[in-house]
Coordinates of C-alpha atoms in Angstrom, one line a residue:
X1 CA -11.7 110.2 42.6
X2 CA -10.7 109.4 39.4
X3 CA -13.4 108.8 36.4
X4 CA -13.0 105.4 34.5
X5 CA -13.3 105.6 30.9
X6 CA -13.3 102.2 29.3
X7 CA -12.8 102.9 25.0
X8 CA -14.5 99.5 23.0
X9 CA -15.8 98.1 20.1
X10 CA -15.6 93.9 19.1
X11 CA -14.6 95.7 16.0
X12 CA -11.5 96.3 14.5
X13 CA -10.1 99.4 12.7
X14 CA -13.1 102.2 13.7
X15 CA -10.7 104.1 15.2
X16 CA -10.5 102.6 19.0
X17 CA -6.6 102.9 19.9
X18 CA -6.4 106.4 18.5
X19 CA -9.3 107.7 20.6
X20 CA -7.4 106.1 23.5
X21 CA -3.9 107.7 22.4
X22 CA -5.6 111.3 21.4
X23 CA -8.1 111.7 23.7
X24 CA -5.6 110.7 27.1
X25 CA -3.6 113.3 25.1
X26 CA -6.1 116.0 24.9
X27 CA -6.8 115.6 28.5
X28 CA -3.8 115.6 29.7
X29 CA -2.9 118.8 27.6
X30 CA -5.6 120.3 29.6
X31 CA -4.0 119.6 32.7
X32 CA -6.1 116.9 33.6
X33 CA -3.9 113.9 35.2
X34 CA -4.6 111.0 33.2
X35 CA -3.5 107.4 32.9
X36 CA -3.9 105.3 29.9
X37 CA -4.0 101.6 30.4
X38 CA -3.3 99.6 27.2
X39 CA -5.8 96.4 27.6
X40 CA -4.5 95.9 24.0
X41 CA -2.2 92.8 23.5
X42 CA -1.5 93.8 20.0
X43 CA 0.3 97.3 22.3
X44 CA -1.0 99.8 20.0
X45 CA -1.8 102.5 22.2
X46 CA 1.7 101.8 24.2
X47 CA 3.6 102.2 20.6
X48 CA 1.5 104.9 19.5
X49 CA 3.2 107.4 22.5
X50 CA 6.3 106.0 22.0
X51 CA 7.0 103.5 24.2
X52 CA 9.2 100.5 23.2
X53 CA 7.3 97.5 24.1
X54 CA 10.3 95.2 24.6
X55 CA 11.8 97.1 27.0
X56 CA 8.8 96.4 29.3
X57 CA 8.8 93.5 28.4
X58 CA 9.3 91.7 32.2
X59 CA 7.1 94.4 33.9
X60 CA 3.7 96.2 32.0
X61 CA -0.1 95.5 32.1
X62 CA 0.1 91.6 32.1
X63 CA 2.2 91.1 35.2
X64 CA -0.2 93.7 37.0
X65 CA -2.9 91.4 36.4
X66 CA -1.4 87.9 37.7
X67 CA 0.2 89.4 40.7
X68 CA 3.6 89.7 39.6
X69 CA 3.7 93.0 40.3
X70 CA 1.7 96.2 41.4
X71 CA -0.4 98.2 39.2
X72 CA 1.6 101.3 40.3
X73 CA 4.8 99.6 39.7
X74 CA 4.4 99.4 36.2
X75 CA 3.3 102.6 35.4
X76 CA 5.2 104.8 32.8
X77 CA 5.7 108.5 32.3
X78 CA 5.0 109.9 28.7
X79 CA 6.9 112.6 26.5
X80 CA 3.4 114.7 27.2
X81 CA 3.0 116.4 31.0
X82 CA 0.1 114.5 32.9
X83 CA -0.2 112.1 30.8
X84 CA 0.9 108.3 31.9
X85 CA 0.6 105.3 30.7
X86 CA 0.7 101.3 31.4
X87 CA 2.3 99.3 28.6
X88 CA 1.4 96.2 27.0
X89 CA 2.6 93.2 25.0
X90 CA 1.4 89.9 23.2
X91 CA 1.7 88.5 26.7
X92 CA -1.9 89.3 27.2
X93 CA -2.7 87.0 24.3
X94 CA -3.5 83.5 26.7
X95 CA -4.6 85.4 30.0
X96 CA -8.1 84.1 29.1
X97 CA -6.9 80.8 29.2
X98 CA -4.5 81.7 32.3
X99 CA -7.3 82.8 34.4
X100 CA -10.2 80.4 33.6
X101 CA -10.1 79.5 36.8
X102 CA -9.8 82.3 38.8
X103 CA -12.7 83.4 41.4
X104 CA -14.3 86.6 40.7
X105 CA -11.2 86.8 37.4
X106 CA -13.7 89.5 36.0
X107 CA -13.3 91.8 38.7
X108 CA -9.7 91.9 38.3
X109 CA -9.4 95.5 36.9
X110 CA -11.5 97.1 39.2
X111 CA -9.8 95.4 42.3
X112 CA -6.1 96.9 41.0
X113 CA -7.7 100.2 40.2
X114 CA -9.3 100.4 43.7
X115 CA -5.8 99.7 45.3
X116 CA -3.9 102.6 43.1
X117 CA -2.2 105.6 45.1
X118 CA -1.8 107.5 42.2
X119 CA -4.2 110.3 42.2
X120 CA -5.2 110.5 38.5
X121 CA -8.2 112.6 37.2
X122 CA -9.3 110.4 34.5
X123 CA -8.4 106.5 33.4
X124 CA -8.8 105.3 30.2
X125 CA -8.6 101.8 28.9
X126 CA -8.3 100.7 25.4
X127 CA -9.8 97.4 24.7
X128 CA -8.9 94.6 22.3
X129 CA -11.4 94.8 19.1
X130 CA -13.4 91.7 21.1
X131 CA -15.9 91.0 23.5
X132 CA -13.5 88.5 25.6
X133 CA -12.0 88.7 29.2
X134 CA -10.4 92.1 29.1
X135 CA -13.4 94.0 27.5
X136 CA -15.2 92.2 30.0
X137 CA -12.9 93.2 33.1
X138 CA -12.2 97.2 31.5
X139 CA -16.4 97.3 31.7
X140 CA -16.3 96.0 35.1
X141 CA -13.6 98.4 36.3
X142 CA -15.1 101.4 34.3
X143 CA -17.8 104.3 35.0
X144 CA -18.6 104.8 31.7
X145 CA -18.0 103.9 27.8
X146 CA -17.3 105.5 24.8
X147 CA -18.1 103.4 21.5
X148 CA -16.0 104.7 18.0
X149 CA -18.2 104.1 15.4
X150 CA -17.3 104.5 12.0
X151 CA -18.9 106.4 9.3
X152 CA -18.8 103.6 7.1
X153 CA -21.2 101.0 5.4
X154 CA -22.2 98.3 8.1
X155 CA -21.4 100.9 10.9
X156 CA -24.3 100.1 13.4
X157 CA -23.4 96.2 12.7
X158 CA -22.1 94.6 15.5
X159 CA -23.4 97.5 18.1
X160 CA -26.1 95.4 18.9
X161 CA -23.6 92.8 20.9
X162 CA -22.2 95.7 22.4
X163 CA -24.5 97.3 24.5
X164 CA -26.2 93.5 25.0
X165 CA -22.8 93.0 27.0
X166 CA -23.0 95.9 28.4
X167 CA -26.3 95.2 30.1
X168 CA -25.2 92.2 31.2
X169 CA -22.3 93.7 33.2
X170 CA -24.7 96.5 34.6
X171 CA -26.9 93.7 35.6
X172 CA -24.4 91.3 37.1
X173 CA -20.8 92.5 37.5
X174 CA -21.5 96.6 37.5
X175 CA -24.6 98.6 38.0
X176 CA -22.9 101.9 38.1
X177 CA -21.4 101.6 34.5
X178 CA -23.0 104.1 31.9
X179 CA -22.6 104.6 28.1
X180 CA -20.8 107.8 28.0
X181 CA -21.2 108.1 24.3
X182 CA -21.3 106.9 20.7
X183 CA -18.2 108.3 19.0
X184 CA -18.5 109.1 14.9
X185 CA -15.3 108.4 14.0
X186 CA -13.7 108.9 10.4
X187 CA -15.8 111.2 8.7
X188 CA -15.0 112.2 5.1
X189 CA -17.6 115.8 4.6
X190 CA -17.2 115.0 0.8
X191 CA -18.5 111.4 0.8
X192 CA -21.8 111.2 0.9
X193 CA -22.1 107.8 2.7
X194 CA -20.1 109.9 6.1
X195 CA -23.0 111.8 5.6
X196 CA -25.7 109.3 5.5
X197 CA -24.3 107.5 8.3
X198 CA -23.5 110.4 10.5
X199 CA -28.1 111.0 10.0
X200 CA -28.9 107.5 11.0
X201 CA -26.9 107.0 14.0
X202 CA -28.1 110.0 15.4
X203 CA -31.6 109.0 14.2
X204 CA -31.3 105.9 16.0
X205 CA -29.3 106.8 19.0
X206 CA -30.0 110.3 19.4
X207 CA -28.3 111.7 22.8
X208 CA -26.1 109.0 23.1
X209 CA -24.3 110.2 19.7
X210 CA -21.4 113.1 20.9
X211 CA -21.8 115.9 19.2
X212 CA -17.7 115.8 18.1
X213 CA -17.0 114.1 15.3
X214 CA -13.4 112.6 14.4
X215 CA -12.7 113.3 10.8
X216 CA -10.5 110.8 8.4
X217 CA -7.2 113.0 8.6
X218 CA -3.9 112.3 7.0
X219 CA -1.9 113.6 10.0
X220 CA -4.1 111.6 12.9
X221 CA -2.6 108.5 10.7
X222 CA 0.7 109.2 10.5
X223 CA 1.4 110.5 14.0
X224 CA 0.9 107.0 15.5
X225 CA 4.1 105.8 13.6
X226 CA 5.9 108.2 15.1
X227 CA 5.0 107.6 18.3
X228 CA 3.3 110.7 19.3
X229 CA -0.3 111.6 19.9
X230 CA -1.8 114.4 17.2
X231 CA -1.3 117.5 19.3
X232 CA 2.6 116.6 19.5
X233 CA 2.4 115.8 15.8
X234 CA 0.4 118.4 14.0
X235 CA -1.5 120.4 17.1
X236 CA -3.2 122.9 14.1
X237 CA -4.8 119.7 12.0
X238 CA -8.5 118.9 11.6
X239 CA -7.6 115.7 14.0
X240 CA -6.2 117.0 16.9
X241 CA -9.0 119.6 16.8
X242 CA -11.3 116.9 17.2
X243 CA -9.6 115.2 20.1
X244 CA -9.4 118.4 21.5
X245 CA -13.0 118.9 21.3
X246 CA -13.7 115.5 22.4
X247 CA -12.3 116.4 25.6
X248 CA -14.0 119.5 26.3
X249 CA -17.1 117.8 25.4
X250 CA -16.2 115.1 28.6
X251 CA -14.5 117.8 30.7
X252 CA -18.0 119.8 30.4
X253 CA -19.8 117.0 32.0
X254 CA -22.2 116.5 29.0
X255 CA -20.8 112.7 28.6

């Protein structure tokens, strides 16, 4: 059965899409079979392994989700062994709107997911930087969440919403879903404010803080615009070690 991993934060840049991108990555690399599902319509993730956009253009994520075509269907095989992905456009942009109407439209996820052949190990879905319909339906569909947080000023702002949505779906859409972990997420050991950061978010949120930490590297920045995840880019830099770390961390069963 395969584990659910929905990757979100309302907030943009904290490092979201590459923890989707590196971490399916790092999985995969250790033979786990993984699928990446970018709920993105901005298509990062799909763009960040390499995948033209436009040439899925009539069949990725968005067609999936209205019935134009299976979940399995639109599946696509990545440069990296084990590692698959579904591919997304600015078509998701008005499914909001599309779906307004639709019975049980948050519950949409989860229903393709449970209908999937494909026998992966883990699933991973990036979300949009909001707390709209597809956040919604990837919590829905998920076991657990992982929250990138940036070690930044204002970090913790915004978290709050977060896990008050989550609660909500646990309460009323998903009573299985768990918080699988709060992610530190570029970390700069000679600014002091990483630092600072990195002490109050485990002060605050203690076990729920992983103990990996993603570090702002020059090499996990550039590799997305070349359309490879780190460990195809620069396996021996500080970033990839991170991701690879990150997926111990999961594969352990600590998170």
């Amino acid at each position: 059965m395969s584990k659910i991993i929905c990757i979100a934060n309302q907030k943009g840049g904290v490092g979201k899409t590459t923890t989707a991108v590196n971490l399916s990555a790092s999985l995969a690399a250790a033979n786990r079979k993984t699928l990446l599902i970018d709920a993105d319509a901005q298509g990062n993730s799909t763009s960040g392994l390499g995948i033209e956009r436009m040439r899925y253009e009539k069949a990725n994520f968005y067609h999936a989700m209205i019935g134009q075509a299976s979940l399995e269907s639109v599946i696509v095989q990545t440069a990296l062994p084990n590692l698959d992905i579904i591919a997304s456009n600015q078509d998701l942009i008005g499914m909001e709107i599309e779906f307004v109407y639709l019975e049980n439209r948050e519950s949409r996820l989860r229903q393709l997911l449970k209908n999937l052949d494909r026998p992966y190990e883990f699933i991973i879905i990036d979300c949009p930087p909001s707390l709209g319909f597809m956040t919604v339906n990837a919590l829905v569909a998920a076991d657990t969440l992982i929250v990138p947080l940036q070690c930044e000023y204002y970090a913790l702002e915004g978290l709050g919403h977060l896990l008050n949505t989550v609660k909500l779906v646990k309460a009323n859409l998903n009573p299985q879903l768990a918080l699988g972990g709060i992610l530190l997420t570029m970390f700069d050991p000679r600014n002091t404010l990483s630092h600072r950061v990195t002490e109050d978010v485990r002060k605050h949120l203690g076990g729920k803080v992983f103990q990996t930490v993603i570090p702002r590297n020059v090499r996990l920045s550039e590799s997305p615009s070349h359309g490879l995840p780190i460990i195809l880019y620069d396996i021996k830099s500080r970033g990839a070690i991170a991701y690879m770390e990150l997926a111990q961390e999961i594969l352990r069963g600590e998170r």
